[in-house]
Coordinates of C-alpha atoms in Angstrom, one line a residue:
M1 CA 14.9 5.6 6.3
G2 CA 18.2 4.3 5.1
S3 CA 18.6 1.0 3.3
G4 CA 18.5 -2.1 5.6
Q5 CA 16.2 -0.4 8.0
K6 CA 12.8 -1.4 6.6
R7 CA 10.6 -2.6 9.4
N8 CA 7.4 -3.3 7.5
K9 CA 7.1 -6.7 5.9
L10 CA 4.6 -7.3 3.1
L11 CA 2.3 -10.3 3.5
V12 CA 2.7 -10.9 -0.2
P13 CA 6.4 -10.2 -1.1
E14 CA 5.6 -10.4 -4.8
A15 CA 3.6 -7.1 -4.4
S16 CA 6.7 -5.2 -3.4
Q17 CA 7.3 -3.4 -6.7
A18 CA 3.6 -2.6 -7.1
M19 CA 3.4 -1.1 -3.6
Y20 CA 6.5 1.0 -4.2
Q21 CA 5.0 2.4 -7.4
F22 CA 1.7 2.9 -5.6
K23 CA 3.4 4.9 -2.8
Y24 CA 5.2 7.2 -5.3
E25 CA 2.0 7.7 -7.3
L26 CA 0.3 9.0 -4.1
A27 CA 3.3 11.1 -3.3
R28 CA 2.8 12.8 -6.6
E29 CA -0.9 13.3 -5.9
V30 CA -0.2 14.8 -2.5
G31 CA 2.5 17.1 -4.0
V32 CA 5.5 15.9 -2.1
E33 CA 7.3 14.1 -4.9
N34 CA 9.9 16.9 -5.3
Q35 CA 10.8 16.6 -1.6
I36 CA 11.8 12.9 -2.0
Q37 CA 15.5 12.2 -2.8
G38 CA 15.8 8.7 -4.2
D39 CA 14.3 6.5 -1.5
Y40 CA 15.0 9.1 1.2
W41 CA 11.9 10.6 2.7
G42 CA 13.6 12.6 5.5
H43 CA 12.7 16.0 4.1
V44 CA 9.0 15.1 3.9
S45 CA 6.9 16.2 6.9
S46 CA 5.2 13.6 9.1
R47 CA 1.9 15.1 8.0
D48 CA 2.7 14.6 4.3
C49 CA 4.0 11.0 4.9
G50 CA 0.8 10.3 6.8
A51 CA -1.2 11.6 3.9
V52 CA 0.6 9.3 1.5
G53 CA 0.2 6.3 3.8
G54 CA -3.4 7.2 4.6
G55 CA -4.2 7.5 0.9
M56 CA -2.7 4.1 0.3
V57 CA -4.8 2.5 3.0
R58 CA -8.0 4.3 1.8
Q59 CA -7.5 3.1 -1.8
M60 CA -6.7 -0.5 -0.7
I61 CA -9.9 -0.6 1.5
Q62 CA -11.9 0.8 -1.4
T63 CA -10.6 -1.9 -3.7
V64 CA -11.4 -4.7 -1.2
E65 CA -14.9 -3.2 -0.6
Q66 CA -15.5 -3.2 -4.3
Q67 CA -14.4 -6.9 -4.5
I68 CA -16.7 -7.8 -1.7
A69 CA -19.6 -6.0 -3.4
Q70 CA -18.9 -7.9 -6.6
Q71 CA -18.2 -11.3 -5.1
G72 CA -20.6 -11.5 -2.2
S73 CA -19.8 -12.0 1.4
P74 CA -16.5 -10.9 2.9
S75 CA -15.6 -14.5 3.8
Q76 CA -15.9 -15.6 0.2
T77 CA -13.6 -12.7 -0.9
I78 CA -11.1 -13.6 1.8
A79 CA -11.1 -17.2 0.8
A80 CA -10.7 -16.3 -2.9
T81 CA -7.8 -13.9 -2.0
N82 CA -6.1 -16.6 0.2
Q83 CA -6.5 -19.1 -2.6
T84 CA -4.8 -16.6 -5.0
T85 CA -2.0 -15.7 -2.7
G86 CA -1.5 -19.1 -1.1
T87 CA -2.0 -17.9 2.4
I88 CA -4.1 -19.8 5.0
Q89 CA -6.4 -18.1 7.5

């Protein structure tokens, strides 16, 4: 996708750089890093892009589940997260 065509907006814009690094970390793990040219993913198959995105979602869910296990109920975790990020639910 070329510059200026980004459709997905982060809920926490400050996380942009971390998410970018996270995506490229998983691309290395999946083995498609050599197919990426700068920010251009056009030579990466849909299956491989899905593996990168799916891996990101899996790891984010795992992180939240661990936080819930450590902090108690999901509503407490969400409240703590909202307090940290300044969002209101």
